[in-house]
Short mmCIF file of C-alpha atoms in Angstrom, two decimals:
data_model
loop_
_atom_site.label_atom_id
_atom_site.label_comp_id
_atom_site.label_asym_id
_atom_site.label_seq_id
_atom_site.Cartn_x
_atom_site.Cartn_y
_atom_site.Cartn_z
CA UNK A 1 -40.83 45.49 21.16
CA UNK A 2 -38.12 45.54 18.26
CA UNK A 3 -35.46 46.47 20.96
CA UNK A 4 -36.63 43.11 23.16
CA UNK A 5 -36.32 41.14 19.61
CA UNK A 6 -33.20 42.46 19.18
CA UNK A 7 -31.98 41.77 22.85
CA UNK A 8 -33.03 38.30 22.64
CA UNK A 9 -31.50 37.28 19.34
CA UNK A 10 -29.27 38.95 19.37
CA UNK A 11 -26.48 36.14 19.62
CA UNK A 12 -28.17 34.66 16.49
CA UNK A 13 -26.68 35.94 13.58
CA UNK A 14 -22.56 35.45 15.18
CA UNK A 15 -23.39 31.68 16.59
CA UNK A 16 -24.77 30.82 12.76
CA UNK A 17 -21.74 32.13 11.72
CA UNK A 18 -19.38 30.72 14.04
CA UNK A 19 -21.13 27.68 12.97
CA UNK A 20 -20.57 28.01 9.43
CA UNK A 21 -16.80 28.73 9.60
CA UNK A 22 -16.47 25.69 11.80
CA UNK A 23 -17.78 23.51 9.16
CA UNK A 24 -16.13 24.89 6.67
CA UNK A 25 -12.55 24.57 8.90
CA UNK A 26 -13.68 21.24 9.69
CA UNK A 27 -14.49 19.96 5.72
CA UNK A 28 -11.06 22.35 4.38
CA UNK A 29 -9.13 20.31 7.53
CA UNK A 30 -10.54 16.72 6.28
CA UNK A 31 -9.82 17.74 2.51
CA UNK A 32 -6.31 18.55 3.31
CA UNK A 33 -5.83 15.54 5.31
CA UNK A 34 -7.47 13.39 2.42
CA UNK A 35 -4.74 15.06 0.15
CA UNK A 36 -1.33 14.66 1.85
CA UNK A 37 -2.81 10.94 3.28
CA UNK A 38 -0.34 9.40 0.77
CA UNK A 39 2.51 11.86 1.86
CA UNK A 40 1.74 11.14 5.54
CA UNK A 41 1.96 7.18 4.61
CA UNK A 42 5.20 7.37 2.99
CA UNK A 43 6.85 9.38 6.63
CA UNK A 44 5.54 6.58 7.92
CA UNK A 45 7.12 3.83 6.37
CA UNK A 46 10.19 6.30 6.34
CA UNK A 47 10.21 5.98 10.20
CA UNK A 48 9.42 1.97 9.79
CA UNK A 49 12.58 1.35 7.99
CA UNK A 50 14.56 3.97 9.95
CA UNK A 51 13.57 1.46 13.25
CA UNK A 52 14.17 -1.67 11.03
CA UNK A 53 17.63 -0.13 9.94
CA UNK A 54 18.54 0.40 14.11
CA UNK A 55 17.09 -3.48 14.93
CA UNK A 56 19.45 -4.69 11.45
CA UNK A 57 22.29 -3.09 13.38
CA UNK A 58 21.86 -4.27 16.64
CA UNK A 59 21.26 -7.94 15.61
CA UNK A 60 25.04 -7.34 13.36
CA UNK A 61 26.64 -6.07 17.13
CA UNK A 62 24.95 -9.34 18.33
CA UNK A 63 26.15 -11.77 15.71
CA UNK A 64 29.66 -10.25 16.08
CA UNK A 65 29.79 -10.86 19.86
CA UNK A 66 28.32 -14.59 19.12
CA UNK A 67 31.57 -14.93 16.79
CA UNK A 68 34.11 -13.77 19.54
CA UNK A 69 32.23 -15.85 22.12
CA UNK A 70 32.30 -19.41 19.74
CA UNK A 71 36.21 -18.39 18.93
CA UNK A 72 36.92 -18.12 23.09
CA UNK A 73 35.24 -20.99 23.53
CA UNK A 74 37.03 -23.54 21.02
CA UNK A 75 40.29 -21.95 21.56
CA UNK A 76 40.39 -21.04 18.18
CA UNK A 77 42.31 -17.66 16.15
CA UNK A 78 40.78 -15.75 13.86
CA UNK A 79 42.89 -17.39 11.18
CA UNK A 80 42.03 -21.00 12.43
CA UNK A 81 38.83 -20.29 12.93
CA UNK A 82 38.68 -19.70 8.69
CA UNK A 83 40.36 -22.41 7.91
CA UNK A 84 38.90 -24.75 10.17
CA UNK A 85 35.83 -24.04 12.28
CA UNK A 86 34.01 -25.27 14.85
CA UNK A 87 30.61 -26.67 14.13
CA UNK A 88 29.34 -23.53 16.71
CA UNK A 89 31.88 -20.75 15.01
CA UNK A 90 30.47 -21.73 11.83
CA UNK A 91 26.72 -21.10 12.22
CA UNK A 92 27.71 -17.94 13.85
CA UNK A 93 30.15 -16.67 10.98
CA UNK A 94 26.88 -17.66 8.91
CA UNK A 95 24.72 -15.97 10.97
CA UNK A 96 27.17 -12.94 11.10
CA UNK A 97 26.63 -13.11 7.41
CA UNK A 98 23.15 -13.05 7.44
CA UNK A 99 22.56 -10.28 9.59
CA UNK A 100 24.67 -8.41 7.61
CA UNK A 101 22.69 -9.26 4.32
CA UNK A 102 19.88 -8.20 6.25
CA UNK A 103 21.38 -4.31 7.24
CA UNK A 104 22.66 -3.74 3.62
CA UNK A 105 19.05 -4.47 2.80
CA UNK A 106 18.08 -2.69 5.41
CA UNK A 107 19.86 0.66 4.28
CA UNK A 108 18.44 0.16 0.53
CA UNK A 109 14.96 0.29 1.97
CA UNK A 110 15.80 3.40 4.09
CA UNK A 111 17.36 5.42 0.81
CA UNK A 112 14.16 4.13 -1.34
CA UNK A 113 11.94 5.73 1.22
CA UNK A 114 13.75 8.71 1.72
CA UNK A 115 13.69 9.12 -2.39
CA UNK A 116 10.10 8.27 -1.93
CA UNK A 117 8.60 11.07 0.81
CA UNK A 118 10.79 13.74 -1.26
CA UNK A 119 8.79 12.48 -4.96
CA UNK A 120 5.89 12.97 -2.82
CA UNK A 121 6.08 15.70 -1.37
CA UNK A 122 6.67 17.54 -4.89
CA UNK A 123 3.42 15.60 -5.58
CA UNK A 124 1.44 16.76 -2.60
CA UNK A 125 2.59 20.89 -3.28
CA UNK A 126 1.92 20.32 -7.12
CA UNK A 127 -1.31 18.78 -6.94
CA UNK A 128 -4.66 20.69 -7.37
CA UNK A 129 -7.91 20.41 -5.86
CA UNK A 130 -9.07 19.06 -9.45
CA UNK A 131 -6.95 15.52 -9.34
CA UNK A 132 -8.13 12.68 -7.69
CA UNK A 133 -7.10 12.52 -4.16
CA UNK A 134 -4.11 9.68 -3.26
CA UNK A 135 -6.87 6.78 -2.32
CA UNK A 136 -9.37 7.57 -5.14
CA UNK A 137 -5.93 6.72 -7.63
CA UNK A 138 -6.07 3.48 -5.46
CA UNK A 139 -9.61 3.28 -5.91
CA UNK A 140 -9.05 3.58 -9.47
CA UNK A 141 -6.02 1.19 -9.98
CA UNK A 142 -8.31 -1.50 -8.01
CA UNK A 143 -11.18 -0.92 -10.51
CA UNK A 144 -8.89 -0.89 -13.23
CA UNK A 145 -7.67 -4.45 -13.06
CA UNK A 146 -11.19 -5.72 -12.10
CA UNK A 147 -12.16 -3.95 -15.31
CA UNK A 148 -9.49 -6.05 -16.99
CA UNK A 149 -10.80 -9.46 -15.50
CA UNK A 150 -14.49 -8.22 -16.47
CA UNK A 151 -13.23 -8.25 -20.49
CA UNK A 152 -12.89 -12.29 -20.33
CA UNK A 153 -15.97 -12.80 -18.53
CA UNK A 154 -18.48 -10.54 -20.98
CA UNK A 155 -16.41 -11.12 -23.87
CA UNK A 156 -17.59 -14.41 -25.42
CA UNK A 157 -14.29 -14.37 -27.61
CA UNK A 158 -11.56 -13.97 -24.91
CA UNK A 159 -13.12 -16.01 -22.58
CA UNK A 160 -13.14 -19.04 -24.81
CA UNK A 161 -9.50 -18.19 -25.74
CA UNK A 162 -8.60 -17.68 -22.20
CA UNK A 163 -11.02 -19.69 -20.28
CA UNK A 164 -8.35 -20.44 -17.46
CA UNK A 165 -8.74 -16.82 -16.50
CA UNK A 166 -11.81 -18.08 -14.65
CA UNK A 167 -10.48 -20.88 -13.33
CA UNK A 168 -9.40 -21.38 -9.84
CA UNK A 169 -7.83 -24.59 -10.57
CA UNK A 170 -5.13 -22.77 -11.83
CA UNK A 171 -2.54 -21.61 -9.60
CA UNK A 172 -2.06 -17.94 -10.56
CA UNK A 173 -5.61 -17.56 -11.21
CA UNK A 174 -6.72 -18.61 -7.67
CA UNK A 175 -3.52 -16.15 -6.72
CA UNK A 176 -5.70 -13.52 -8.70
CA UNK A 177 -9.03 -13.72 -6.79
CA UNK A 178 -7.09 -14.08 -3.07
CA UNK A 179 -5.61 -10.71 -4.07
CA UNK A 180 -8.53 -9.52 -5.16
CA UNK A 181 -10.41 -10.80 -2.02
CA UNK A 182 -7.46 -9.03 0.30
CA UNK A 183 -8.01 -6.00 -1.69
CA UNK A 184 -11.28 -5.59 -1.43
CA UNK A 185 -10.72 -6.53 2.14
CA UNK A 186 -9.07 -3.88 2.77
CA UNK A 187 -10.51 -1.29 0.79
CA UNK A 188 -12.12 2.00 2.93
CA UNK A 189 -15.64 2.27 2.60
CA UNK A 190 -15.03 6.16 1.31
CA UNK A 191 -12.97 8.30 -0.19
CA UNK A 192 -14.02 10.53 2.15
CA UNK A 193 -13.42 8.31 5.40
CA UNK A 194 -10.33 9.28 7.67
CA UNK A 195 -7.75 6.94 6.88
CA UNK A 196 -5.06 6.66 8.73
CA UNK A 197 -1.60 5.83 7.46
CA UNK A 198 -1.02 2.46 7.76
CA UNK A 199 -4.48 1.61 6.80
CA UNK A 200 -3.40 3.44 3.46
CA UNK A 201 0.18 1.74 2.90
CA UNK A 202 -1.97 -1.56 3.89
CA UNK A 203 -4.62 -1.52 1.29
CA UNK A 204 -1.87 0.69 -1.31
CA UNK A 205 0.37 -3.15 -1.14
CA UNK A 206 -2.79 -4.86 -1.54
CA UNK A 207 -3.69 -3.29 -5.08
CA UNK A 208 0.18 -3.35 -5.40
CA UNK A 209 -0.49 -7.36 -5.11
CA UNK A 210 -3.76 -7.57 -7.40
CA UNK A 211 -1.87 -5.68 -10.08
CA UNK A 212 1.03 -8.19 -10.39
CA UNK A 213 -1.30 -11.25 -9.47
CA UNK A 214 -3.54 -10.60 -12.71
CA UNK A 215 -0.52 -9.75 -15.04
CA UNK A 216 0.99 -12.99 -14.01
CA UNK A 217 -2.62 -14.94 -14.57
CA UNK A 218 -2.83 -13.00 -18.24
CA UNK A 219 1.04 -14.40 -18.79
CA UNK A 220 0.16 -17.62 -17.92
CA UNK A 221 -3.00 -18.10 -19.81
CA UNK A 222 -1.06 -16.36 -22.49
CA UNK A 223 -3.30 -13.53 -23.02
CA UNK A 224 -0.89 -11.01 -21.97
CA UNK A 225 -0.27 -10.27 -25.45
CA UNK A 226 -3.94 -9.40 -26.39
CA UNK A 227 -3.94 -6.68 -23.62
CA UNK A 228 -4.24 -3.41 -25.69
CA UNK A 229 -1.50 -0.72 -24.07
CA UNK A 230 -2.61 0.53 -21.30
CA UNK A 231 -3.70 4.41 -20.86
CA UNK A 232 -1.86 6.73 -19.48
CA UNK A 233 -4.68 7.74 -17.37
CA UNK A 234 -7.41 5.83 -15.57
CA UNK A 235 -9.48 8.43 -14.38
CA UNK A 236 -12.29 8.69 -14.14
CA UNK A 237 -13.33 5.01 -13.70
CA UNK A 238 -16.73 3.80 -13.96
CA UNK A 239 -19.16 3.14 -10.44
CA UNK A 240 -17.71 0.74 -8.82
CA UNK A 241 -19.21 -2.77 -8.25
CA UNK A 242 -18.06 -5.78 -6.34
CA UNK A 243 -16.50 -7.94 -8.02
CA UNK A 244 -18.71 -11.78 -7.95
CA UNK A 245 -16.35 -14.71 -8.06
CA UNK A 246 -16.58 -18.13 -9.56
CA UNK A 247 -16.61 -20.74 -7.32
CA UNK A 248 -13.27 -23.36 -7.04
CA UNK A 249 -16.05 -26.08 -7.62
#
């Protein structure tokens, strides 16, 4: 009888197993991914301004050529055509220029991103399983500044100081709550969610946005002087909570 048992279960004990390792593959696999998301965003906008460096230069080839074809076609020198243009050798010189403008910027954004996937990638191979992973610091920042909005709302002092913190009448402050709307938005449901790249480098210029928007409302209401310095760290935050608007009535 105990053989039979044994015959029959016998696959038991190595398909729980199996079973086990593949979850735990599948939740070390998701964790990794979760932490080297931010690395994996910033190749990504490497290769983005790799391709927008190759279209910069091929619109420069193509403003060139529109120069030599305006000069053949008034008759024109090089010379001539500086000192005296055509109406059509003029708005391509100009355009010439402008696509130019366009690859220097171009190569700037190309160096900044190369500068940024090498900080990052220190970042990635220093980091521990104990920090926050790259969208939870997002997560944070986001909560931060809401946090900062909160203080004139609860605070009966600030907000009749800075009542035009609330007010959508104002331009920067009705700046402040689109931001905040296109943050939100865009903000995953989870740290835990798989996020793909551009999803993060979407919602990481969003915050990006809501940062600047609410310093510029505080400047303008004049209460950036108030602000106490900020820490230098914001985690943990508190449970987040949506953030309920006043109306533009």
């Amino acid at each position: 009888m105990i053989l039979l048992f044994v015959e029959s279960w016998w696959w038991v004990a190595p398909a729980a197993a199996g079973a086990g390792a593949a979850t735990y593959a599948g939740v070390t696999a998701r964790g990794r991914r979760a932490r080297r998301l931010e690395l994996d965003a910033a190749r990504r906008e490497l290769s983005l301004a790799y391709h927008a460096l190759i279209l910069a230069r091929v619109r420069v080839r193509e403003a060139q050529a529109n120069v030599l074809s305006a000069r053949a076609v008034s008759g024109s020198s090089a010379l001539g055509d500086a000192l005296m243009g055509t109406p059509a050798t003029v708005e391509a010189r100009r355009q010439l220029q402008e696509a130019k403008r366009s690859e220097k910027a171009a190569v700037m954004t190309l160096r900044a991103g190369r500068a940024r996937v090498k900080a990052t990638t220190a970042q990635y191979h220093a980091a521990s399983s104990a920090d926050p992973l790259p969208i939870e610091k997002l997560f944070a920042t986001q909560d931060a500044v809401v946090a900062r909005w909160m203080a004139y709302e609860t605070d009966d002092a600030k907000a009749i100081a800075y009542p035009q913190l609330s007010d959508t009448r104002y331009p920067a402050t009705l700046a402040f709550f689109r931001a905040y709307r296109e943050a939100q938005r865009l903000r995953p449901a989870s740290a835990r969610d798989r996020i793909p790249p551009e999803q993060f480098l979407e919602y990481r210029d969003a915050v990006r946005t809501l940062e600047a928007a609410f310093d510029e409302a505080e400047r303008q209401a004049g209460a950036a002087e108030s602000r106490p310095a900020p820490r230098t760290s914001i985690w943990p935050v508190p449970a987040w909570r949506p953030l309920r608007l006043p109306t533009s009535d």
